[in-house]
Amino acid sequence: MGIVGNLTPDQLQFFNSQGYLVIESFASSEEIDAMMKRMEQLLDDFDSSSTASIFSTKNQQKLTDDYFYESVEKVSFFFEEKAFGDDGNLNQPKQLSINKVGHALHEIEPAFKKFSSSEKFASLLHSLGYKRPVIMQSMYIFKQPGIGGEVVPHQDNSFLYTEPSTCTGLWLALEDASILNGCLWAIPGSHKNGLVRRFLRDENGVKFDRPSPSYDQKDFVPIEVKAGSLVIIHGDLIHQSFENQSPKSRHAYSLHVVDTDGCTWAPENW
């Protein structure tokens, strides 16, 4: 048996035709445990009164602030939109109020860095055709029970654009992800239609360059996976996730990679 990250011809064919691929048991229980335990420590140490930055894909333009911009080189904490009551206080403990932590876990935190720079991870990127890959951002996503917010249909290349486009999303399930607790959904083959719109930053903030198309929910398929599974997401694939209305969380570690060989990073990326 070869290195776990080496993709077979059948896997590559599926990825190229469907725009996503699930690799089961990509992460070991030890790797998952190390990342989840470290995140538990980070949350315990986090002073929730120090920031009230909210992450929402529905109100991204309005809620993107300096704290968000500066998070690219830090480990920063973002609350769920529904975490706060009318009085401005948290409705539940801070551990159950955070939407995500990002965006430099892969650079700063040893447990996450070890996984993100592992041989199997490098081998996987090589299998996908990357020559000089760079992880642009990493996120620990909680999808909290009851309040875990919806992620609207989007393409990763909208946010991390290169010319030519090279972004790939790598989404590791740290817990089982099901329809009930807000698993990923995707439109198979939608990556073949190209990039729909871009998310741009200028002196006035951030904005999309055009409105989102409307999508038929019947075209989406659920991607239910067990803990340890890695979902590879083409940068042009239309994907989303719904609110978590179950009593179970759906923790995931998500990374986005671009190539730096033979392509140019767009200066107007966030």
CSV table of C-alpha atoms in Angstrom, one decimal:
chain,number,residue,atom,x,y,z
A,1,MET,CA,0.0,0.0,0.0
A,2,GLY,CA,1.4,3.4,-1.0
A,3,ILE,CA,1.2,6.7,0.8
A,4,VAL,CA,-2.4,7.5,1.9
A,5,GLY,CA,-2.4,10.8,-0.1
A,6,ASN,CA,-1.6,9.3,-3.4
A,7,LEU,CA,-4.8,9.4,-5.5
A,8,THR,CA,-5.6,6.5,-7.9
A,9,PRO,CA,-6.7,7.1,-11.5
A,10,ASP,CA,-10.3,6.3,-10.6
A,11,GLN,CA,-10.2,8.8,-7.7
A,12,LEU,CA,-8.8,11.5,-10.0
A,13,GLN,CA,-11.4,10.7,-12.7
A,14,PHE,CA,-14.2,11.0,-10.1
A,15,PHE,CA,-12.8,14.3,-8.8
A,16,ASN,CA,-12.4,15.7,-12.4
A,17,SER,CA,-16.0,14.7,-13.4
A,18,GLN,CA,-17.8,15.5,-10.1
A,19,GLY,CA,-15.7,18.4,-8.7
A,20,TYR,CA,-15.3,16.7,-5.3
A,21,LEU,CA,-13.9,13.5,-3.8
A,22,VAL,CA,-14.2,11.8,-0.4
A,23,ILE,CA,-11.1,10.0,1.0
A,24,GLU,CA,-12.2,8.0,4.0
A,25,SER,CA,-9.9,7.5,7.0
A,26,PHE,CA,-7.5,10.2,5.8
A,27,ALA,CA,-6.8,11.4,9.3
A,28,SER,CA,-6.0,9.0,12.2
A,29,SER,CA,-7.9,9.1,15.5
A,30,GLU,CA,-4.6,10.4,17.1
A,31,GLU,CA,-4.4,13.3,14.7
A,32,ILE,CA,-8.1,14.2,15.2
A,33,ASP,CA,-7.7,13.9,19.0
A,34,ALA,CA,-4.7,16.2,19.0
A,35,MET,CA,-6.5,18.9,17.0
A,36,MET,CA,-9.7,18.8,19.0
A,37,LYS,CA,-7.9,18.8,22.3
A,38,ARG,CA,-5.8,21.8,21.3
A,39,MET,CA,-8.9,23.7,20.1
A,40,GLU,CA,-10.6,22.9,23.5
A,41,GLN,CA,-7.6,24.5,25.2
A,42,LEU,CA,-7.6,27.6,22.9
A,43,LEU,CA,-11.3,28.1,23.6
A,44,ASP,CA,-10.8,27.8,27.4
A,45,ASP,CA,-8.1,30.4,27.2
A,46,PHE,CA,-10.1,32.8,24.9
A,47,ASP,CA,-11.5,35.9,26.6
A,48,SER,CA,-15.0,36.1,25.0
A,49,SER,CA,-15.4,39.7,26.2
A,50,SER,CA,-12.4,40.8,24.1
A,51,THR,CA,-14.2,40.6,20.8
A,52,ALA,CA,-17.6,40.1,19.4
A,53,SER,CA,-16.7,39.5,15.8
A,54,ILE,CA,-19.4,37.5,14.0
A,55,PHE,CA,-19.0,35.4,10.9
A,56,SER,CA,-21.9,35.0,8.5
A,57,THR,CA,-21.9,34.1,4.9
A,58,LYS,CA,-25.3,35.8,4.5
A,59,ASN,CA,-24.1,39.2,5.8
A,60,GLN,CA,-20.4,38.8,4.8
A,61,GLN,CA,-20.1,42.3,3.3
A,62,LYS,CA,-21.5,44.0,6.4
A,63,LEU,CA,-19.8,42.0,9.1
A,64,THR,CA,-16.3,41.8,7.7
A,65,ASP,CA,-14.2,44.0,10.0
A,66,ASP,CA,-10.5,44.7,10.8
A,67,TYR,CA,-10.5,41.7,13.2
A,68,PHE,CA,-11.4,39.5,10.3
A,69,TYR,CA,-8.7,41.0,8.0
A,70,GLU,CA,-6.0,40.7,10.6
A,71,SER,CA,-6.9,37.0,11.3
A,72,VAL,CA,-5.1,35.9,8.2
A,73,GLU,CA,-1.9,35.8,10.2
A,74,LYS,CA,-3.4,34.9,13.6
A,75,VAL,CA,-5.6,32.5,15.5
A,76,SER,CA,-8.9,34.5,15.8
A,77,PHE,CA,-12.3,33.6,17.1
A,78,PHE,CA,-15.6,34.3,15.3
A,79,PHE,CA,-19.0,34.0,16.9
A,80,GLU,CA,-22.2,32.5,15.4
A,81,GLU,CA,-24.8,35.1,14.4
A,82,LYS,CA,-27.3,33.5,16.7
A,83,ALA,CA,-24.9,33.3,19.7
A,84,PHE,CA,-26.1,36.6,21.3
A,85,GLY,CA,-29.3,37.5,23.0
A,86,ASP,CA,-31.1,40.8,22.6
A,87,ASP,CA,-29.2,42.1,25.6
A,88,GLY,CA,-25.9,41.5,23.8
A,89,ASN,CA,-24.8,38.7,26.0
A,90,LEU,CA,-24.1,35.1,25.0
A,91,ASN,CA,-27.1,32.8,25.2
A,92,GLN,CA,-24.8,29.8,25.9
A,93,PRO,CA,-21.2,29.1,27.0
A,94,LYS,CA,-18.5,30.5,24.8
A,95,GLN,CA,-17.5,27.0,23.8
A,96,LEU,CA,-20.9,26.5,22.1
A,97,SER,CA,-21.0,30.1,20.7
A,98,ILE,CA,-18.1,30.1,18.3
A,99,ASN,CA,-18.7,29.7,14.5
A,100,LYS,CA,-15.0,29.2,13.6
A,101,VAL,CA,-11.4,29.9,14.5
A,102,GLY,CA,-9.0,31.0,11.8
A,103,HIS,CA,-7.1,31.7,9.7
A,104,ALA,CA,-3.5,30.7,10.5
A,105,LEU,CA,-3.9,27.5,12.6
A,106,HIS,CA,-1.7,25.7,10.0
A,107,GLU,CA,1.2,28.1,10.7
A,108,ILE,CA,0.9,28.8,14.4
A,109,GLU,CA,-0.5,25.8,16.2
A,110,PRO,CA,1.7,22.6,16.2
A,111,ALA,CA,-1.1,20.0,16.2
A,112,PHE,CA,-2.7,21.6,13.1
A,113,LYS,CA,0.7,22.4,11.5
A,114,LYS,CA,1.8,18.8,11.8
A,115,PHE,CA,-1.3,17.5,10.0
A,116,SER,CA,-1.2,20.3,7.3
A,117,SER,CA,2.5,19.7,6.5
A,118,SER,CA,2.4,15.9,6.7
A,119,GLU,CA,3.8,13.7,3.9
A,120,LYS,CA,0.3,12.4,3.0
A,121,PHE,CA,-1.0,15.9,2.7
A,122,ALA,CA,1.9,16.9,0.4
A,123,SER,CA,1.4,13.7,-1.6
A,124,LEU,CA,-2.3,14.5,-2.1
A,125,LEU,CA,-1.5,18.0,-3.4
A,126,HIS,CA,1.1,16.5,-5.8
A,127,SER,CA,-1.5,14.0,-7.0
A,128,LEU,CA,-3.8,16.9,-7.8
A,129,GLY,CA,-1.2,18.5,-10.0
A,130,TYR,CA,0.2,21.2,-7.6
A,131,LYS,CA,3.8,22.2,-8.3
A,132,ARG,CA,4.4,24.6,-5.5
A,133,PRO,CA,1.3,24.6,-3.3
A,134,VAL,CA,0.7,27.1,-0.5
A,135,ILE,CA,-1.9,26.9,2.2
A,136,MET,CA,-3.6,30.3,2.2
A,137,GLN,CA,-5.9,29.8,5.1
A,138,SER,CA,-7.1,27.3,7.7
A,139,MET,CA,-10.2,27.2,9.8
A,140,TYR,CA,-11.6,25.1,12.6
A,141,ILE,CA,-15.4,25.1,12.0
A,142,PHE,CA,-17.7,24.1,14.8
A,143,LYS,CA,-21.3,24.0,13.3
A,144,GLN,CA,-22.6,24.3,16.8
A,145,PRO,CA,-25.7,22.3,17.9
A,146,GLY,CA,-28.9,24.3,17.4
A,147,ILE,CA,-27.3,27.5,16.2
A,148,GLY,CA,-24.6,26.4,13.7
A,149,GLY,CA,-25.2,28.8,10.8
A,150,GLU,CA,-26.0,28.1,7.2
A,151,VAL,CA,-23.2,28.5,4.7
A,152,VAL,CA,-24.8,29.8,1.5
A,153,PRO,CA,-23.9,28.3,-2.0
A,154,HIS,CA,-20.5,29.5,-3.0
A,155,GLN,CA,-17.3,28.7,-4.9
A,156,ASP,CA,-13.9,28.8,-3.1
A,157,ASN,CA,-12.2,30.5,-6.1
A,158,SER,CA,-14.4,33.5,-5.5
A,159,PHE,CA,-12.4,34.3,-2.3
A,160,LEU,CA,-8.9,33.1,-3.1
A,161,TYR,CA,-8.5,33.9,-6.8
A,162,THR,CA,-5.3,33.2,-8.8
A,163,GLU,CA,-4.8,33.6,-12.6
A,164,PRO,CA,-5.2,30.9,-13.8
A,165,SER,CA,-7.5,29.7,-10.9
A,166,THR,CA,-5.9,27.1,-8.7
A,167,CYS,CA,-7.8,27.0,-5.3
A,168,THR,CA,-8.7,23.7,-3.8
A,169,GLY,CA,-10.7,23.2,-0.6
A,170,LEU,CA,-9.7,20.4,1.8
A,171,TRP,CA,-12.3,19.7,4.4
A,172,LEU,CA,-11.5,17.3,7.1
A,173,ALA,CA,-14.4,15.9,9.2
A,174,LEU,CA,-13.3,15.8,12.9
A,175,GLU,CA,-16.7,14.5,13.8
A,176,ASP,CA,-19.3,12.5,11.8
A,177,ALA,CA,-21.1,14.9,9.4
A,178,SER,CA,-24.7,14.0,8.5
A,179,ILE,CA,-27.7,15.7,7.0
A,180,LEU,CA,-29.0,16.2,10.5
A,181,ASN,CA,-26.0,18.1,11.8
A,182,GLY,CA,-25.2,20.2,8.7
A,183,CYS,CA,-23.0,18.2,6.3
A,184,LEU,CA,-21.7,19.6,3.1
A,185,TRP,CA,-23.9,19.6,0.0
A,186,ALA,CA,-22.7,20.1,-3.6
A,187,ILE,CA,-23.9,20.3,-7.2
A,188,PRO,CA,-21.9,17.5,-8.9
A,189,GLY,CA,-20.1,18.7,-12.0
A,190,SER,CA,-20.9,22.3,-11.4
A,191,HIS,CA,-17.2,23.2,-11.4
A,192,LYS,CA,-17.2,22.7,-15.2
A,193,ASN,CA,-19.3,25.9,-15.6
A,194,GLY,CA,-16.4,28.1,-14.4
A,195,LEU,CA,-16.3,30.8,-11.8
A,196,VAL,CA,-19.6,32.7,-11.3
A,197,ARG,CA,-18.4,35.7,-9.3
A,198,ARG,CA,-15.5,37.1,-7.2
A,199,PHE,CA,-15.3,38.5,-3.7
A,200,LEU,CA,-13.2,41.7,-3.9
A,201,ARG,CA,-11.5,44.0,-1.4
A,202,ASP,CA,-10.8,47.7,-2.0
A,203,GLU,CA,-10.5,50.9,0.1
A,204,ASN,CA,-14.2,50.7,1.0
A,205,GLY,CA,-14.2,47.1,2.2
A,206,VAL,CA,-15.3,43.9,0.6
A,207,LYS,CA,-18.0,43.1,-1.9
A,208,PHE,CA,-19.0,40.6,-4.6
A,209,ASP,CA,-18.6,41.8,-8.1
A,210,ARG,CA,-22.1,40.5,-9.1
A,211,PRO,CA,-25.2,39.0,-7.4
A,212,SER,CA,-25.4,35.3,-6.6
A,213,PRO,CA,-27.3,33.2,-9.1
A,214,SER,CA,-30.3,31.3,-7.7
A,215,TYR,CA,-29.8,27.5,-7.5
A,216,ASP,CA,-32.3,24.7,-7.5
A,217,GLN,CA,-31.9,22.8,-4.3
A,218,LYS,CA,-32.9,19.6,-6.1
A,219,ASP,CA,-29.5,19.8,-7.9
A,220,PHE,CA,-27.5,19.5,-4.6
A,221,VAL,CA,-26.4,16.1,-3.1
A,222,PRO,CA,-25.4,15.6,0.5
A,223,ILE,CA,-21.8,14.6,1.3
A,224,GLU,CA,-22.3,12.6,4.5
A,225,VAL,CA,-18.9,11.4,5.9
A,226,LYS,CA,-17.4,9.8,9.0
A,227,ALA,CA,-14.9,11.5,11.2
A,228,GLY,CA,-11.4,11.3,9.6
A,229,SER,CA,-12.7,11.6,6.1
A,230,LEU,CA,-11.3,14.3,3.9
A,231,VAL,CA,-13.5,16.0,1.3
A,232,ILE,CA,-11.5,17.5,-1.6
A,233,ILE,CA,-13.4,20.4,-3.2
A,234,HIS,CA,-12.6,21.9,-6.6
A,235,GLY,CA,-12.4,25.7,-6.4
A,236,ASP,CA,-15.3,26.2,-8.9
A,237,LEU,CA,-17.6,23.6,-7.3
A,238,ILE,CA,-20.9,25.1,-6.0
A,239,HIS,CA,-21.3,23.8,-2.4
A,240,GLN,CA,-23.1,24.8,0.8
A,241,SER,CA,-24.2,23.6,4.2
A,242,PHE,CA,-27.4,24.1,6.1
A,243,GLU,CA,-28.0,25.1,9.7
A,244,ASN,CA,-27.3,22.5,12.4
A,245,GLN,CA,-30.7,21.9,14.0
A,246,SER,CA,-29.5,18.8,15.8
A,247,PRO,CA,-28.1,18.4,19.4
A,248,LYS,CA,-24.7,17.3,18.0
A,249,SER,CA,-21.9,19.5,16.8
A,250,ARG,CA,-20.1,19.0,13.5
A,251,HIS,CA,-16.5,20.0,13.9
A,252,ALA,CA,-14.3,20.2,10.8
A,253,TYR,CA,-10.8,21.4,9.9
A,254,SER,CA,-10.8,23.2,6.6
A,255,LEU,CA,-7.9,24.4,4.5
A,256,HIS,CA,-7.6,26.2,1.2
A,257,VAL,CA,-4.6,25.8,-1.1
A,258,VAL,CA,-3.4,27.6,-4.2
A,259,ASP,CA,-0.4,27.0,-6.5
A,260,THR,CA,2.4,29.6,-6.7
A,261,ASP,CA,4.0,28.1,-9.7
A,262,GLY,CA,2.9,29.5,-13.1
A,263,CYS,CA,0.0,31.6,-11.7
A,264,THR,CA,-0.5,35.0,-10.1
A,265,TRP,CA,-2.2,35.8,-6.8
A,266,ALA,CA,-4.9,38.5,-7.3
A,267,PRO,CA,-4.1,41.6,-5.3
A,268,GLU,CA,-7.8,42.4,-4.7
A,269,ASN,CA,-8.4,39.1,-2.7
A,270,TRP,CA,-9.4,39.8,0.9
